[in-house]
Short mmCIF file of C-alpha atoms and ligand atoms in Angstrom, two decimals:
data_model
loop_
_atom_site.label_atom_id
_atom_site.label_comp_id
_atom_site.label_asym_id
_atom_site.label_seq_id
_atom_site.Cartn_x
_atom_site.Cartn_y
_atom_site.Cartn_z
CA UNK A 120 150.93 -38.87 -3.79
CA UNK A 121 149.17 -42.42 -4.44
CA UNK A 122 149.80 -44.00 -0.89
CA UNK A 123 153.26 -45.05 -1.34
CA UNK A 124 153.42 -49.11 -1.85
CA UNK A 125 151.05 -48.28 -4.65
CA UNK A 126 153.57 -47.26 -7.44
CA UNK A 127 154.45 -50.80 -7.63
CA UNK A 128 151.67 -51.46 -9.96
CA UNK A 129 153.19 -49.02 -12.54
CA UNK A 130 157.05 -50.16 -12.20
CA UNK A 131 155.37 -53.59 -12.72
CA UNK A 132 153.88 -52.71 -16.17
CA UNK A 133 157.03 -50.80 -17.20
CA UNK A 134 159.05 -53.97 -16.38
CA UNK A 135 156.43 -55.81 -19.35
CA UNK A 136 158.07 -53.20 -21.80
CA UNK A 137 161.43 -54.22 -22.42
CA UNK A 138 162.68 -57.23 -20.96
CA UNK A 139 166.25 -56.17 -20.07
CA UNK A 140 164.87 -53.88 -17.72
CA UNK A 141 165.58 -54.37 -14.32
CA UNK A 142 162.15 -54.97 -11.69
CA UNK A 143 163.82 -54.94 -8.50
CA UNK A 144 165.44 -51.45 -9.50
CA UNK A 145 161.79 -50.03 -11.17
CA UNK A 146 160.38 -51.40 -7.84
CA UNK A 147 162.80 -49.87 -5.44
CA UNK A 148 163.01 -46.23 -7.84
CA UNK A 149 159.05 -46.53 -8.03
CA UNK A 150 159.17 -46.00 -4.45
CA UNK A 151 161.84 -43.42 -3.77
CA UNK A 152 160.56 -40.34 -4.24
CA UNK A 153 158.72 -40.64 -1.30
CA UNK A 154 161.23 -41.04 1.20
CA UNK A 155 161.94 -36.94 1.30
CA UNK A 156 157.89 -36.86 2.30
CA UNK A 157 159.20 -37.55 6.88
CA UNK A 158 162.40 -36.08 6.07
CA UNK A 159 160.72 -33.09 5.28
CA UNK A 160 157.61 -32.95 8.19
CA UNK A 161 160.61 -33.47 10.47
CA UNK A 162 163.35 -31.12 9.12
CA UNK A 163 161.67 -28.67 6.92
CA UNK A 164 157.97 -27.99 7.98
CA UNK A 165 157.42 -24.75 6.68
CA UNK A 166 158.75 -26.31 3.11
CA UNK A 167 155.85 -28.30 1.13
CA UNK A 168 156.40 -31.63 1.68
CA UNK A 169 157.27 -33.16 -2.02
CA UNK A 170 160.02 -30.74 -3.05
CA UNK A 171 164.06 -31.77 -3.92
CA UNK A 172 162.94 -35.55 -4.52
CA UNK A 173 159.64 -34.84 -6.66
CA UNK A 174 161.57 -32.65 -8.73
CA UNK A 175 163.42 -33.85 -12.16
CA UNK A 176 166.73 -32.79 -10.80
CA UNK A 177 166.15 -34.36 -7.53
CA UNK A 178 164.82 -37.22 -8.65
CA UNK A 179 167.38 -37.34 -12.14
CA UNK A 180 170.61 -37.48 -9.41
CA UNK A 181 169.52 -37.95 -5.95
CA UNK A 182 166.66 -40.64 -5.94
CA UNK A 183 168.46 -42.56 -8.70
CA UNK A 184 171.38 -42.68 -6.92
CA UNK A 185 170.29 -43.74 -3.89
CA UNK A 186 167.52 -46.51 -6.08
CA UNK A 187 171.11 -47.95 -7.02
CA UNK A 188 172.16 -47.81 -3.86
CA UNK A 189 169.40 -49.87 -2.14
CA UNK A 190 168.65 -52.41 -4.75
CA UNK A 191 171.86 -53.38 -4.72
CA UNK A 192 172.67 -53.51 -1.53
CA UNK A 193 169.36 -53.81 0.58
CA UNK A 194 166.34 -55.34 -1.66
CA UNK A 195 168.01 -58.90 -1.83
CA UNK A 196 168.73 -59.35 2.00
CA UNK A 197 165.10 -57.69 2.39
CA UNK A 198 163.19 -59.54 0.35
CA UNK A 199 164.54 -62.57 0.37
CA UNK A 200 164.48 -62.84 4.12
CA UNK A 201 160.11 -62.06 3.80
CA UNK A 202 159.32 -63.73 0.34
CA UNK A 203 161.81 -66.42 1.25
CA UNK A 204 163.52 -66.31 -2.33
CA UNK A 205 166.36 -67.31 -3.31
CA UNK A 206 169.37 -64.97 -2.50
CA UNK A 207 171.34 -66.12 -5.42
CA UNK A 208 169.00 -65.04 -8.08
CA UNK A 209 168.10 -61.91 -6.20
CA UNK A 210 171.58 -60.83 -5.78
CA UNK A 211 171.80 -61.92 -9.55
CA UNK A 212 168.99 -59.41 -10.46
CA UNK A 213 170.24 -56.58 -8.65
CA UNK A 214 173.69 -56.34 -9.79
CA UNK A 215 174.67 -52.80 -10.87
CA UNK A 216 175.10 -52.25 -15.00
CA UNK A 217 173.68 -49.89 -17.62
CA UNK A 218 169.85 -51.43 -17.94
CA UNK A 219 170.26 -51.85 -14.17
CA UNK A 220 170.61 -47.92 -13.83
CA UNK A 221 168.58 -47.30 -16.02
CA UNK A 222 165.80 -48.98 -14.83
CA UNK A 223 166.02 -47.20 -11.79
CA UNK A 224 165.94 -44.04 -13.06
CA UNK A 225 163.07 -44.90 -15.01
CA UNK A 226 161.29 -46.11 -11.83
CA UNK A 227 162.09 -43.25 -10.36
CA UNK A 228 160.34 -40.61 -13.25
CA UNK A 229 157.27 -43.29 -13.20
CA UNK A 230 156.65 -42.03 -9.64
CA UNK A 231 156.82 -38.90 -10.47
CA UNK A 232 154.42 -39.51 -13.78
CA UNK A 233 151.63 -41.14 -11.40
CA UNK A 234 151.87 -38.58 -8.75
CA UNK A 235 151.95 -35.56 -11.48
CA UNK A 236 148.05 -35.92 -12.70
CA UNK A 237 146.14 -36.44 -9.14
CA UNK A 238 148.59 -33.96 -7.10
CA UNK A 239 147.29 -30.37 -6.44
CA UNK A 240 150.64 -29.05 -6.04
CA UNK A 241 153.92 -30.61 -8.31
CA UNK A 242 157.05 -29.20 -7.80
CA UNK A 243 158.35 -30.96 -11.42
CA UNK A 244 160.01 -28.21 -12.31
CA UNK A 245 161.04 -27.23 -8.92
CA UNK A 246 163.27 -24.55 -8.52
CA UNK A 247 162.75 -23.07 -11.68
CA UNK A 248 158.96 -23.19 -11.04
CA UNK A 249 157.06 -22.84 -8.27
CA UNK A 250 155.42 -26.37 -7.35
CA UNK A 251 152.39 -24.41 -6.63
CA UNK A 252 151.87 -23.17 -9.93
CA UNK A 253 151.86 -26.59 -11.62
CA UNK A 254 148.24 -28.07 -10.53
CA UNK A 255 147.67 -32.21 -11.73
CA UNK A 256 145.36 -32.01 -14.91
CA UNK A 257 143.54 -34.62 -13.60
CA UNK A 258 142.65 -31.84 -10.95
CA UNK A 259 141.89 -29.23 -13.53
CA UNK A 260 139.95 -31.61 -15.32
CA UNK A 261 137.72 -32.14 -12.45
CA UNK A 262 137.21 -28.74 -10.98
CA UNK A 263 134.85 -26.93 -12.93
CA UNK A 264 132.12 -29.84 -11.73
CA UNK A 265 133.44 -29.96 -8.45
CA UNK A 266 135.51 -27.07 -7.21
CA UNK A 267 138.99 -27.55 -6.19
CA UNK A 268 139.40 -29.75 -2.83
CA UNK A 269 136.68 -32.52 -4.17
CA UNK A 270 138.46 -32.73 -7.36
CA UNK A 271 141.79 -33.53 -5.52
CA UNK A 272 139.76 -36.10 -3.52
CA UNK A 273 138.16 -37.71 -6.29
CA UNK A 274 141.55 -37.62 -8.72
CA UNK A 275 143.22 -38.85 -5.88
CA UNK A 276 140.62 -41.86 -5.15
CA UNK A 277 140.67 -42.71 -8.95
CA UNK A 278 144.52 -43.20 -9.08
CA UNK A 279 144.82 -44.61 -6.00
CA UNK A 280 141.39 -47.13 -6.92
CA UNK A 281 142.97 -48.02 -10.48
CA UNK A 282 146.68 -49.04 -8.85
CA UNK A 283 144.88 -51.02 -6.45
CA UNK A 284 143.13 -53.35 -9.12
CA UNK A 285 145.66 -53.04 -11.51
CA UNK A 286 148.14 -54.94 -8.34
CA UNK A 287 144.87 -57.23 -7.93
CA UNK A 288 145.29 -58.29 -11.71
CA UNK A 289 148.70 -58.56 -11.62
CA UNK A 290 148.70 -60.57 -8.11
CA UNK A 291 146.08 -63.07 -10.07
CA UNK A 292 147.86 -63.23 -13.20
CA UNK A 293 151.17 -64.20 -11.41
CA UNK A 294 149.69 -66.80 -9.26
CA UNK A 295 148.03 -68.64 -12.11
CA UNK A 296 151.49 -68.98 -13.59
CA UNK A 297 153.12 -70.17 -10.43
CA UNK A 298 156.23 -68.92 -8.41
CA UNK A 299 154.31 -65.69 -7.34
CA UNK A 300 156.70 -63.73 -4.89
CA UNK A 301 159.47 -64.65 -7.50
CA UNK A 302 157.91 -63.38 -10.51
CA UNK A 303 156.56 -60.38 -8.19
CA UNK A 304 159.84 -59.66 -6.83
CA UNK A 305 162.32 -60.80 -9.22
CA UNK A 306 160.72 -60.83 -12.58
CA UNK A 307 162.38 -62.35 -15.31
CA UNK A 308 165.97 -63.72 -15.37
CA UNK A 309 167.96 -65.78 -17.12
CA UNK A 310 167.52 -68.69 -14.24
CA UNK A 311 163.59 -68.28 -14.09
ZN1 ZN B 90 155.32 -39.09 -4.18
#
């Protein structure tokens, strides 16, 4: 997995594609898959740590579910009480409807996209297939010139080195037009 806070950069791009989706729900699903990853050192050790969340039905039920859950009810007091935005048009943003849903089930699967190509194990298809047998094509790609274990390293230091200056850009971009945190946070609305 990219280190976590760095699926933002992705759910920040999707939000560009349509404007009636929903950035505080891409944001929060973006980020959801990973919460299984302590659940599981703590609970299940002897299972591999991405499993029931990583998976399409996991993350297709579960994760969205629970992406609805906290962006409506946790990511305005949250971020508004850090960013210092305004609560209105936060709790405006996060209301629950279709697009809002949606959105969060598409942040959700964009997790699992940006995990799937640098990961040496993906459990996608978990349980139908073992998560062992699907190995991240970026991996594949890489092994013949570099065995196995470097070519995890170095897919894994390419995704996590392209999310980090894609968040740059974006950072830079929204600054020059003013109302950063907002327009990081919130995204568009109807009051922006
Ligand atoms: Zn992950």
């Amino acid at each position: 997995m990219p280190v976590t806070p760095l699926h933002y950069p992705f759910a920040f791009l999707i939000s560009k594609s349509n404007k009636r989706l929903i950035l505080p729900a891409l944001v929060v699903g973006s980020v959801m898959p990973d919460i299984e990853v302590p659940l599981m050192w703590i609970f299940f050790s002897s299972l591999p740590d991405h499993l029931f969340l990583h998976s399409f039905i996991g993350a297709a039920t579960v994760a969205t579910l629970l992406t609805v859950l906290v962006t409506r009810f946790l990511y305005a007091p949250i971020i508004s009480t850090i960013f210092g935005i305004d609560r209105v048009d936060l709790d405006d943003a996060c209301k629950i409807n279709p697009w809002m849903v949606a959105s969060s089930f598409i942040g959700v699967m964009s997790h699992l996209v940006l995990d799937f190509p640098m990961h040496w194990y993906n459990p996608i298809l978990w349980p139908m297939v073992d998560p062992f047998d699907i190995v991240g094509p970026l991996i594949l790609l890489l092994e013949p010139s570099f065995g196995f274990w470097t070519a995890y390293i170095i897919a894994s230091s390419l995704t996590h080195a392209s999310m980090i200056i894609l968040w740059i850009v974006i950072l830079v971009v929204l600054y020059s037009k003013g109302n950063l945190w907002y327009h990081h946070w919130v995204g568009r609305s109807s009051t922006a």
